Structures are given as C-alpha cells and as structure tokens.
Coordinates of C-alpha atoms in Angstrom, one line a residue:
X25 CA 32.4 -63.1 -97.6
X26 CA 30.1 -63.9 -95.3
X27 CA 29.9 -67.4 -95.8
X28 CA 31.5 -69.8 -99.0
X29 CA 29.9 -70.2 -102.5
X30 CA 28.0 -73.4 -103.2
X31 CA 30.3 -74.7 -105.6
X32 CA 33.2 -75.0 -103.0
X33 CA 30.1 -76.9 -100.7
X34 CA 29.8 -79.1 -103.3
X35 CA 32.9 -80.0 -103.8
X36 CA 33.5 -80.5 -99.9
X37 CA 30.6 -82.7 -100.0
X38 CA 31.3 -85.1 -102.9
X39 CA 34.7 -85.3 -101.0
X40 CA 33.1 -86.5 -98.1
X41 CA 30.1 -87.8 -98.5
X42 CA 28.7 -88.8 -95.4
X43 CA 28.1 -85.0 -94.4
X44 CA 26.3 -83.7 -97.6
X45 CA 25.2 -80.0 -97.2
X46 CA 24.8 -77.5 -99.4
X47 CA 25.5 -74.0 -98.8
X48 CA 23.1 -71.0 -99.9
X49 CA 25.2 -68.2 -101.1
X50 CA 24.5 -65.4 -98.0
X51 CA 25.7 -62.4 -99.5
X52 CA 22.8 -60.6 -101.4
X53 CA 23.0 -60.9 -104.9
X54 CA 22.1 -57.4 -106.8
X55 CA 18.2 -56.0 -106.9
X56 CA 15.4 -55.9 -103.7
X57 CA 14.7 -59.1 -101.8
X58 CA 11.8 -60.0 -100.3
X59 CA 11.9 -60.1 -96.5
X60 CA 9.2 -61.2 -94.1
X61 CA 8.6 -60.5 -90.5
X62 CA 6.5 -62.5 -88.1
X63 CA 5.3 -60.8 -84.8
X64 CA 2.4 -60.7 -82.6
X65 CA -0.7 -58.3 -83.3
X66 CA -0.6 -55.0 -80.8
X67 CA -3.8 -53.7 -81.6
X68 CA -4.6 -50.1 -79.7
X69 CA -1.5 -51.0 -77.9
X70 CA 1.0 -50.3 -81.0
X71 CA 0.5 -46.4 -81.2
X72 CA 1.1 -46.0 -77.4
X73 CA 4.5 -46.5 -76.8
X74 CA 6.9 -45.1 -79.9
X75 CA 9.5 -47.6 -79.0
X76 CA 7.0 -50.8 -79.0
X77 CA 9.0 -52.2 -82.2
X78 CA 8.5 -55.9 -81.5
X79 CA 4.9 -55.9 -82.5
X80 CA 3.6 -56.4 -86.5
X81 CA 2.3 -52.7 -86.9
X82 CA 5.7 -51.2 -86.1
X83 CA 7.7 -54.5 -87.4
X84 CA 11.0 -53.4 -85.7
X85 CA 11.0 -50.0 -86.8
X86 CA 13.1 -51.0 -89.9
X87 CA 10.3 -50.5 -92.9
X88 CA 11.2 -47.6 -94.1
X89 CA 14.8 -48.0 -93.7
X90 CA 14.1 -51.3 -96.0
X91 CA 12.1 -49.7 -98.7
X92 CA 14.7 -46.8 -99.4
X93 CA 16.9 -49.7 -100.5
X94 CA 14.6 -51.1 -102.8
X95 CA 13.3 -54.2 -100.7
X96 CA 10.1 -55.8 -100.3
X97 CA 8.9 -55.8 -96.4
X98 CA 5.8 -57.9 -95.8
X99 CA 5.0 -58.7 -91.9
X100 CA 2.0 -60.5 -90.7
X101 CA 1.1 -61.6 -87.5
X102 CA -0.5 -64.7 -89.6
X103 CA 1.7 -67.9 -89.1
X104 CA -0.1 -71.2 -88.6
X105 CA -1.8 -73.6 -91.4
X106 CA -1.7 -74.2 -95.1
X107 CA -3.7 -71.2 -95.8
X108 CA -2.1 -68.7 -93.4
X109 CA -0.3 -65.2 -95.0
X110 CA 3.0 -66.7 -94.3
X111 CA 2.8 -69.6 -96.1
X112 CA 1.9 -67.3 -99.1
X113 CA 5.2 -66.2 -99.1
X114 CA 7.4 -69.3 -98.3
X115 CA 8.4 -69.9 -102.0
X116 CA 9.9 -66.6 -103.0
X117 CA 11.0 -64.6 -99.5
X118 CA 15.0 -63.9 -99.0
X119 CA 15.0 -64.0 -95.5
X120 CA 12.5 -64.4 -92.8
X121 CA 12.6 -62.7 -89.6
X122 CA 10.6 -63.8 -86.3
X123 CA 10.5 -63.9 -82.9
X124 CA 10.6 -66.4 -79.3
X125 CA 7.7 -64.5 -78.3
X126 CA 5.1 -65.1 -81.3
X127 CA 7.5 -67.7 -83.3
X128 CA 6.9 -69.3 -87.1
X129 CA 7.4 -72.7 -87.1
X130 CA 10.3 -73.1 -89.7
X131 CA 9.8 -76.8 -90.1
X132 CA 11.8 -79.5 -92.9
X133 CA 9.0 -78.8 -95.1
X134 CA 8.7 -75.0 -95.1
X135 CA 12.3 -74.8 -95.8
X136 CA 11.8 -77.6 -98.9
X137 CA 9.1 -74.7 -100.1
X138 CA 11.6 -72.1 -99.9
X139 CA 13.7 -71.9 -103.2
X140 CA 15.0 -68.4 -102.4
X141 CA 15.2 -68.7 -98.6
X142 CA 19.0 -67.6 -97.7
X143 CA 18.9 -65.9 -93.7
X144 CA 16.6 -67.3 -91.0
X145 CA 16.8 -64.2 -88.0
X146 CA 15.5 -64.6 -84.8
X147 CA 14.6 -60.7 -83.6
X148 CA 15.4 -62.0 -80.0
X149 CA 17.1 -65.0 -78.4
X150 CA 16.4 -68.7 -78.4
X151 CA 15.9 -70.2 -82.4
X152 CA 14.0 -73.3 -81.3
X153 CA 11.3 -72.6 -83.6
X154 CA 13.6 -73.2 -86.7
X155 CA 14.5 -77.3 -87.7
X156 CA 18.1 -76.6 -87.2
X157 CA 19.4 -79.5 -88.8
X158 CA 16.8 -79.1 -91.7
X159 CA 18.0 -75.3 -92.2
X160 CA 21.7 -76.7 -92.1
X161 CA 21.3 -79.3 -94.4
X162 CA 19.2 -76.9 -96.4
X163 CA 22.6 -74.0 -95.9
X164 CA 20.9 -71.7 -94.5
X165 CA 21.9 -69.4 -92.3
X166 CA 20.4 -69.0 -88.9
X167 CA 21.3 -66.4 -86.6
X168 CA 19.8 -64.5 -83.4
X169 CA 20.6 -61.1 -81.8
X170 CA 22.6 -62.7 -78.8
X171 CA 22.5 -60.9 -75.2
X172 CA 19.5 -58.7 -76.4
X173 CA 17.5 -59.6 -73.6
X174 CA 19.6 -61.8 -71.2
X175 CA 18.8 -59.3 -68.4
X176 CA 15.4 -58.7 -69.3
X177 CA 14.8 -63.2 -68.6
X178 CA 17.3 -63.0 -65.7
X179 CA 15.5 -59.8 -63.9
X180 CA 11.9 -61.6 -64.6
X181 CA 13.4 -65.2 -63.4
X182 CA 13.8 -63.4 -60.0
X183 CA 10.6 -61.8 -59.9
X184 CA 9.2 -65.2 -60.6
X185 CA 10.8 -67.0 -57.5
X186 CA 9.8 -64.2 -55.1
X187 CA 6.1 -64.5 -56.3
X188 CA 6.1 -67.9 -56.0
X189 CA 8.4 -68.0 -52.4
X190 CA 5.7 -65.7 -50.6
X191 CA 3.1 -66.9 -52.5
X192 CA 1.9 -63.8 -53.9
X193 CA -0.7 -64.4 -55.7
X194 CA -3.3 -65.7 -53.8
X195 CA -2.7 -62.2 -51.4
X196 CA -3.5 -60.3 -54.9
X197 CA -6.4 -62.7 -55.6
X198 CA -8.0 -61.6 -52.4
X199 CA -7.5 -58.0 -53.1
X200 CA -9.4 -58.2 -56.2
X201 CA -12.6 -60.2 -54.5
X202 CA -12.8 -58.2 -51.9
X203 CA -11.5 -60.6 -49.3
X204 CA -9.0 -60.4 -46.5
X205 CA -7.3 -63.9 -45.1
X206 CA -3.9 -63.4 -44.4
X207 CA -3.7 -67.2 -43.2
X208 CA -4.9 -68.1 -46.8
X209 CA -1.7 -66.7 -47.9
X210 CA 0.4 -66.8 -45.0
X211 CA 0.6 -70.9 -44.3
X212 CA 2.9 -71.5 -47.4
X213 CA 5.1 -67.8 -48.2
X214 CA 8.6 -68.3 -46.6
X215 CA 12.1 -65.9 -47.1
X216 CA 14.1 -66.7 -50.0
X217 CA 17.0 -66.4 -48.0
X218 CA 18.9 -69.9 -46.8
X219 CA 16.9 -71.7 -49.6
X220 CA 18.9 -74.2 -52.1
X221 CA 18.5 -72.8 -56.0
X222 CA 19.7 -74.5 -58.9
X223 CA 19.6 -73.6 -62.4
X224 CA 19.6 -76.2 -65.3
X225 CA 22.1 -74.0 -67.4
X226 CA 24.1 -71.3 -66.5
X227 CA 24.8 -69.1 -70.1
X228 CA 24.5 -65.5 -70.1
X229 CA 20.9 -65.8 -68.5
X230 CA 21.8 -68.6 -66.1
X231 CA 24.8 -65.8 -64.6
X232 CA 23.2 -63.0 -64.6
X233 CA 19.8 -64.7 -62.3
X234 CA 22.8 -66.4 -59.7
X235 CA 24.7 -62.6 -60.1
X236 CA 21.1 -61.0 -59.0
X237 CA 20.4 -63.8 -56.5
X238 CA 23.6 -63.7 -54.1
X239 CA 22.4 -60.6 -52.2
X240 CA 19.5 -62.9 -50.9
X241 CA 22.1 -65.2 -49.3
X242 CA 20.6 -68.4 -50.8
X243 CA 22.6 -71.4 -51.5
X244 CA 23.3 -71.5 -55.2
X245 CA 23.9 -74.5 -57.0
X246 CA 24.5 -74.6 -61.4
X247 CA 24.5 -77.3 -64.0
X248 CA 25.6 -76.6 -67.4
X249 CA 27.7 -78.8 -69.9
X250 CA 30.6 -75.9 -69.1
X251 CA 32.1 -75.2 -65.6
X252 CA 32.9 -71.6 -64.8
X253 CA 36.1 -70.6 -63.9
X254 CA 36.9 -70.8 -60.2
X255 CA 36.9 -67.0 -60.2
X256 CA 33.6 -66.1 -61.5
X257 CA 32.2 -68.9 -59.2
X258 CA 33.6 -67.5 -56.1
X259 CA 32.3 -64.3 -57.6
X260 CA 28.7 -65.4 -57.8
X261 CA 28.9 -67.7 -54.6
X262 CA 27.6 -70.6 -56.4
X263 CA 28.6 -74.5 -56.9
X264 CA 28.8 -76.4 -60.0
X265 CA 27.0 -79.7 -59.6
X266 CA 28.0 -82.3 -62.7
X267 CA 25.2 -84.6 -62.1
X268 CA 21.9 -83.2 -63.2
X269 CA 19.9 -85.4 -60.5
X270 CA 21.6 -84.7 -57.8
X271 CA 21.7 -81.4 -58.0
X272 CA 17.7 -81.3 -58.5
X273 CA 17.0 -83.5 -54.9
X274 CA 18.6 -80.6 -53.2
X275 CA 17.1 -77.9 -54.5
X276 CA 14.2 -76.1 -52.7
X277 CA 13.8 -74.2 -56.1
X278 CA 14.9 -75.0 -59.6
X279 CA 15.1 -72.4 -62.6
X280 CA 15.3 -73.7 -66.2
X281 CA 17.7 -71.9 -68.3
X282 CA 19.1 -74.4 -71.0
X283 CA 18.0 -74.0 -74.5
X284 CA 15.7 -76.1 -76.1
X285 CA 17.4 -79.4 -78.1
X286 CA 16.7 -82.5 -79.3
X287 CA 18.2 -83.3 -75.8
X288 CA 16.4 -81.8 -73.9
X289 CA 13.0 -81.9 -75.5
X290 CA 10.9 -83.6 -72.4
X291 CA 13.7 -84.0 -70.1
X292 CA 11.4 -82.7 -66.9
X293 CA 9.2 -85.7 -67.3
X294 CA 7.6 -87.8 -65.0
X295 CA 10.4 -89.9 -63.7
X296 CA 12.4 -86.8 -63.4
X297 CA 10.1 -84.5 -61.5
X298 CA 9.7 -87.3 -59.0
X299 CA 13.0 -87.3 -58.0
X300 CA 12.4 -83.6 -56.5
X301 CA 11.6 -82.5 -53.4
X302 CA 8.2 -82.9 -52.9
X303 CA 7.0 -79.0 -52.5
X304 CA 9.6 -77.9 -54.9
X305 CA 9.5 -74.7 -57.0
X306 CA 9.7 -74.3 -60.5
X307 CA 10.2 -70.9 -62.7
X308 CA 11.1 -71.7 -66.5
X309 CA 11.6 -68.8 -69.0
X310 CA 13.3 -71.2 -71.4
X311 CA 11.1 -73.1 -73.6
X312 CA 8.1 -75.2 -72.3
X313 CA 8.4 -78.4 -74.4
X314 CA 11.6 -78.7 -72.0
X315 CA 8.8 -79.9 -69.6
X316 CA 6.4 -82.8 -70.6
X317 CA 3.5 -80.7 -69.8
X318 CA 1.2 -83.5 -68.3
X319 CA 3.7 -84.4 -66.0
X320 CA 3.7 -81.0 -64.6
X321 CA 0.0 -81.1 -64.2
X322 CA 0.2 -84.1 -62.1
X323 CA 2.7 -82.8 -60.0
X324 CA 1.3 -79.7 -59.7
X325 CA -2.2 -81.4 -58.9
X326 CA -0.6 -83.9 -55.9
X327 CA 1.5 -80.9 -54.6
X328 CA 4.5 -82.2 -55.4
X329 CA 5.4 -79.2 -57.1
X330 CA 4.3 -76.9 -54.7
X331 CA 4.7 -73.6 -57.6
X332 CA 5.3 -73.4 -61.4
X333 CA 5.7 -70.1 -62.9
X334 CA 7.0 -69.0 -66.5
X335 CA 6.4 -67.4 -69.9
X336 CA 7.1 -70.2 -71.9
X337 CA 4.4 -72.6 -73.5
X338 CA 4.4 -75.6 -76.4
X339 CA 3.1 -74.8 -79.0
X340 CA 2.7 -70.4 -79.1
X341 CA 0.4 -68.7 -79.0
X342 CA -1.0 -71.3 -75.9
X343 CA -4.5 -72.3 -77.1
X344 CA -7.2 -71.7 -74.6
X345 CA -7.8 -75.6 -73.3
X346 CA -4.1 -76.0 -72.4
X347 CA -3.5 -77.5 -69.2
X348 CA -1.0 -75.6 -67.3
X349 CA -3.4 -72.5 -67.5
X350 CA -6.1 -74.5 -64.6
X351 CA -3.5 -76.2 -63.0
X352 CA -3.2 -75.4 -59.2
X353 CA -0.5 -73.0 -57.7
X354 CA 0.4 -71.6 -61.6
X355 CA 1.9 -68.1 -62.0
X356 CA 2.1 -68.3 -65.2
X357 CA 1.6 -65.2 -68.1
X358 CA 2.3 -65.3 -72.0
X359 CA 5.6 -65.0 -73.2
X360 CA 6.9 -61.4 -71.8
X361 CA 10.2 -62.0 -69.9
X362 CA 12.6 -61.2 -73.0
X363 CA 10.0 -58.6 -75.3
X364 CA 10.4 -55.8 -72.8
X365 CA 10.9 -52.2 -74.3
X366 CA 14.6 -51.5 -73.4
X367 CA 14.8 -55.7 -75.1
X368 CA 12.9 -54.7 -78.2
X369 CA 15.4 -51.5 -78.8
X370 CA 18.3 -54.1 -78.6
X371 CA 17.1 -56.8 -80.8
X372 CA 15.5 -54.3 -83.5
X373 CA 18.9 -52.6 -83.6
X374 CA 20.5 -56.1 -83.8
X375 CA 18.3 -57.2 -86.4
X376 CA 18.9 -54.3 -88.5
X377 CA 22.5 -54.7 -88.1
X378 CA 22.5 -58.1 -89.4
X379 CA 20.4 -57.3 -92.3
X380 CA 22.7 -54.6 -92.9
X381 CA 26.2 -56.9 -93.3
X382 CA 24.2 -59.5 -95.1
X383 CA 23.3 -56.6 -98.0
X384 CA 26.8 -55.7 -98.0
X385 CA 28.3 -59.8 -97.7
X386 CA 29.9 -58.9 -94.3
X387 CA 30.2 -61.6 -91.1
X388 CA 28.0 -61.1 -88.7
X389 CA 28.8 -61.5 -85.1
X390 CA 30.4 -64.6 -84.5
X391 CA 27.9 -64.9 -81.1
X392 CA 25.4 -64.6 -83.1
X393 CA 25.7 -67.9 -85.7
X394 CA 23.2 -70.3 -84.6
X395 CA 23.4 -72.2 -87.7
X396 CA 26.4 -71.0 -90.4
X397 CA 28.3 -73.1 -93.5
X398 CA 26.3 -76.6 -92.1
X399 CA 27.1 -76.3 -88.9
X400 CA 24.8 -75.7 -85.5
X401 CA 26.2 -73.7 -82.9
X402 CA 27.2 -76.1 -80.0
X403 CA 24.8 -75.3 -77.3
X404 CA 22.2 -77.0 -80.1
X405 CA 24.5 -80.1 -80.6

C-alpha cells in the first residue's frame, strides 16, 4: 500500500498527540477521479514541436491515456485569484498536477478547500509552490519527478556564468542597434578560468554544474548541509566549505542551488550580499524568494554585484513592474532552465508513472516523496 489507512493515523495520533496528522488514503479508491493540470499557455507554439508536453494544450501528453481509464482531466493555464478556473475545481479534484515553471500556489487554505485532494505532483523538480507542512498535516501526499531535469539547470547554470564572465550581452545589444564598441564590452569580460566559484548547495544539480565546471580549471568551492565523500570531491576538484559566509567572501562567482525552505526564504538579504566581494557574480536557477529581491537591486544598482542572471522569480508568472527586470547588468529570462524538451519527455514520463502506481496503490519512488505519511522530505526540514 502505498501509504497507511487513516484509521491507523488516528490512532498514532491520539497516541501521541503533540504530532497530530491525518493521513489521506493514497491508493485510488474504485471509479474516475478528477485530476487537474496546471501549465503555462503555448499558443502557436504548442503545435510546432510534437514533444512540447509541458505546456496546457498538450498537458503532458497523458489525456488520452487518462480518459481510456475512465478519469476526468481538466488543465488550465488559469491559476491565480478567487475567481480563476483552478479554484473552480479545488473542492472535488483527486490530485493536482503542476509545474516550477508556471506553479499553483497550493496554499493552507486551498488545501482546507480540498475535501477529495489525495496526490499533490510536481511535473518537474523543486515543490516550493505547495505549503508543505499544510499538505502534511492535511496527509497529503506530495511528490516530484526527481532528476528530470538536473542536467537541463546544471547545463543552463553554466551558460549563465559564461554570459555573465565575458559580459555577453551588452556585445549582443550592440549587434542588434547597429553599433560596434568593443571597449563597451571589453573593459569588464574576463576568462572563467582561475576564478573562485561556490555553489550554495551541492544535490544532484549542485554536482553536476561543479562536474561541468572542472575542465575550466576554476577553483571550486561547495556548501551544502552534506559533505561528499572524499572520493567524489577529488573527482570534481572541489572543497567543502562548512561556513556559509566564508565561503561567499571568496567567491568571485556564486551559484544558488539549495531549495527553497522556510530557511532559506530571504537568506541573500542585505547584510548577506554585503559581505561579498564587491563585483561579485550571481546566477540562481533555484527559486528567487531565496534572494530578498530589493536587496539585489541595490546591489546591483552600486555595482556591488557586478552580474545577476537566472530564471527564477517571486511570485510566477513575474508581473511586468518587477524590479529585477530594469535593474543594471541583469541576464535574466522567464523560467526555462529545467522545461527543456529532452526535460519535458522525462518528467511527463515520470508523471505518468506516478499516476500510474497511485491507480494501482503501488510506492512510488522513494526519491521522489517530498511529503509522504506526515512527513517532509529532509532537504525541506
């Protein structure tokens, strides 16, 4: 079974009752169940790729799959506000599927709302979006289609801190307007090579970037709440570092890759970023409410972050008036790193797959639990 019956929860809880939580049956009962997708809109885009399966009009390629069963498949790119199509649909869906790139907000209250809510999936990686300890409390199940685009962030991390090291984009500004000043570009791009980078976690993501960045000879430094073993750090070439801080005031360029907590909500804020080297780098395909997205501004403004680059903004979609779009020395784009095609195949297939064992009551990946029986996975402790 793929996770206990409620009455056994019960009785757990009454038996200790400082830790009350009460567990939704997972396996689906008999008869369709009423599943709703959330992804972003493609427009003339959907039709031009057949493997585009991230977007609403294709919804993960799974539809007709999930009507031959006998289930009800309603997807909307419609997420935000009392009156949007997904709120429609809070009291009576099964299960809820959405994405990092375009996420629903599954907040205390939405999950109150939801009588028959038993699966939460995330068709990608990273289930920030969700109140986890709501969902737990709630027992829920919340899981995500682990390592379905690791190298998909980790290939567009790179890309990221060579744009932003030879300052690209002013070069392709130029090309555009007609212009031609290579000293407008030329007077702040430098080698990657013999630079200092650290990344603020070092999961699957975290490795793969310091795997890709070794060729460059840099001097690679890691923080995460789990040292490798000494093997796979020789491996890679690079140094744990156990104090955060001290790590950052040697980097020449720092890469976020630690998921998005109640701990690390806002920990890149003001204080923080001044204890940086002034002209530091910044690329983070991790969540933007990491940062405290004024403080960036500022820094960005005075030049003491001399780049910030990433796909990742607070809240999704980024409304038009938010400030990191007009700040200076910004090579920033919408949320793309992880909703590649070769990413979409793996987390529609991973999505599926979970869908599929909760139909039959069957575990799913143990990698893949973010939230199972009350408890949160422990990189969201």
């Amino acid at each position: 079974m793929a996770m206990r019956r409620v009455a056994s929860t019960a009785a757990r809880a009454i038996a200790s009752p400082s830790s009350l939580v009460f567990t939704r049956e997972l396996q689906a009962s008999p008869g369709p169940k009423k599943i709703v997708g959330v992804f972003y809109k493609a427009n003339e885009y959907a039709e031009m790729n057949p493997n585009f399966l991230g977007c609403a009009e294709n919804a993960l390629g799974i539809r007709e799959w999930l009507e031959s069963k006998g289930h009800q498949y309603i997807v909307t790119p419609d997420k935000e506000g009392p009156d949007c199509e997904l709120e429609k649909h809070i009291p009576d869906l099964h299960v809820l599927i959405s994405t990092p790139f375009h996420p629903a907000y599954v907040t205390a209250e939405r999950i109150k709302k939801a009588k028959n809510l038993q699966l939460l999936l995330t068709a990608g990686i990273g289930s920030d979006h969700v109140d986890l300890k709501a969902a737990a409390a709630a027992g829920l199940t919340v899981a995500e289609v682990t390592g379905s685009n690791t190298v998909s962030v980790a290939e567009d991390e790179l890309m990221r801190i060579l744009i932003l090291v030879r300052n690209f984009l002013p070069g392709h500004r130029q090309v555009i307007n007609g212009e031609w000043n290579v000293a407008g570009i030329a007077h702040r791009a430098y080698d990657l090579e013999g630079k200092t980078v650290g990344t603020v976690g070092a999961g699957r993501i975290g490795r793969l970037l310091l795997q890709r960045l070794k060729p460059f000879n840099c001097n690679l430094l890691y923080h995460d709440r789990l040292k490798m073993d000494s093997e796979l750090e020789n491996q890679i070439g690079a140094k744990f570092e156990e104090d955060l801080d001290k790590m950052l005031s040697k980097c020449d360029i720092v890469v976020i890759n630690t998921p998005l907590t109640e701990k690390t909500k806002g920990m890149f804020d003001k204080e923080r970023i001044a204890k940086l080297k002034k002209g530091v780098l910044i690329v983070n395909n991790a969540r933007g409410a990491i940062m405290d997205t004024q403080a960036v501004v500022d820094a960005c403004n005075s030049g003491h972050i001399a780049g910030y680059s990433g796909d990742v903004w607070y809240p999704q979609p980024a409304p038009k008036d938010h400030p990191w779009r007009y700040m200076p020395n910004q090579a920033m784009t919408p949320h793309i790193s992880g909703t590649t095609i070769d990413a979409q195949l793996r987390y529609a297939a991973g999505t599926k797959d979970m869908l599929d064992r909760y139909f039959k009551g069957e575990d799913f990946p143990a990698e893949n639990y973010i939230v199972k029986d009350g408890e949160l996975a422990p990189q969201y402790r």
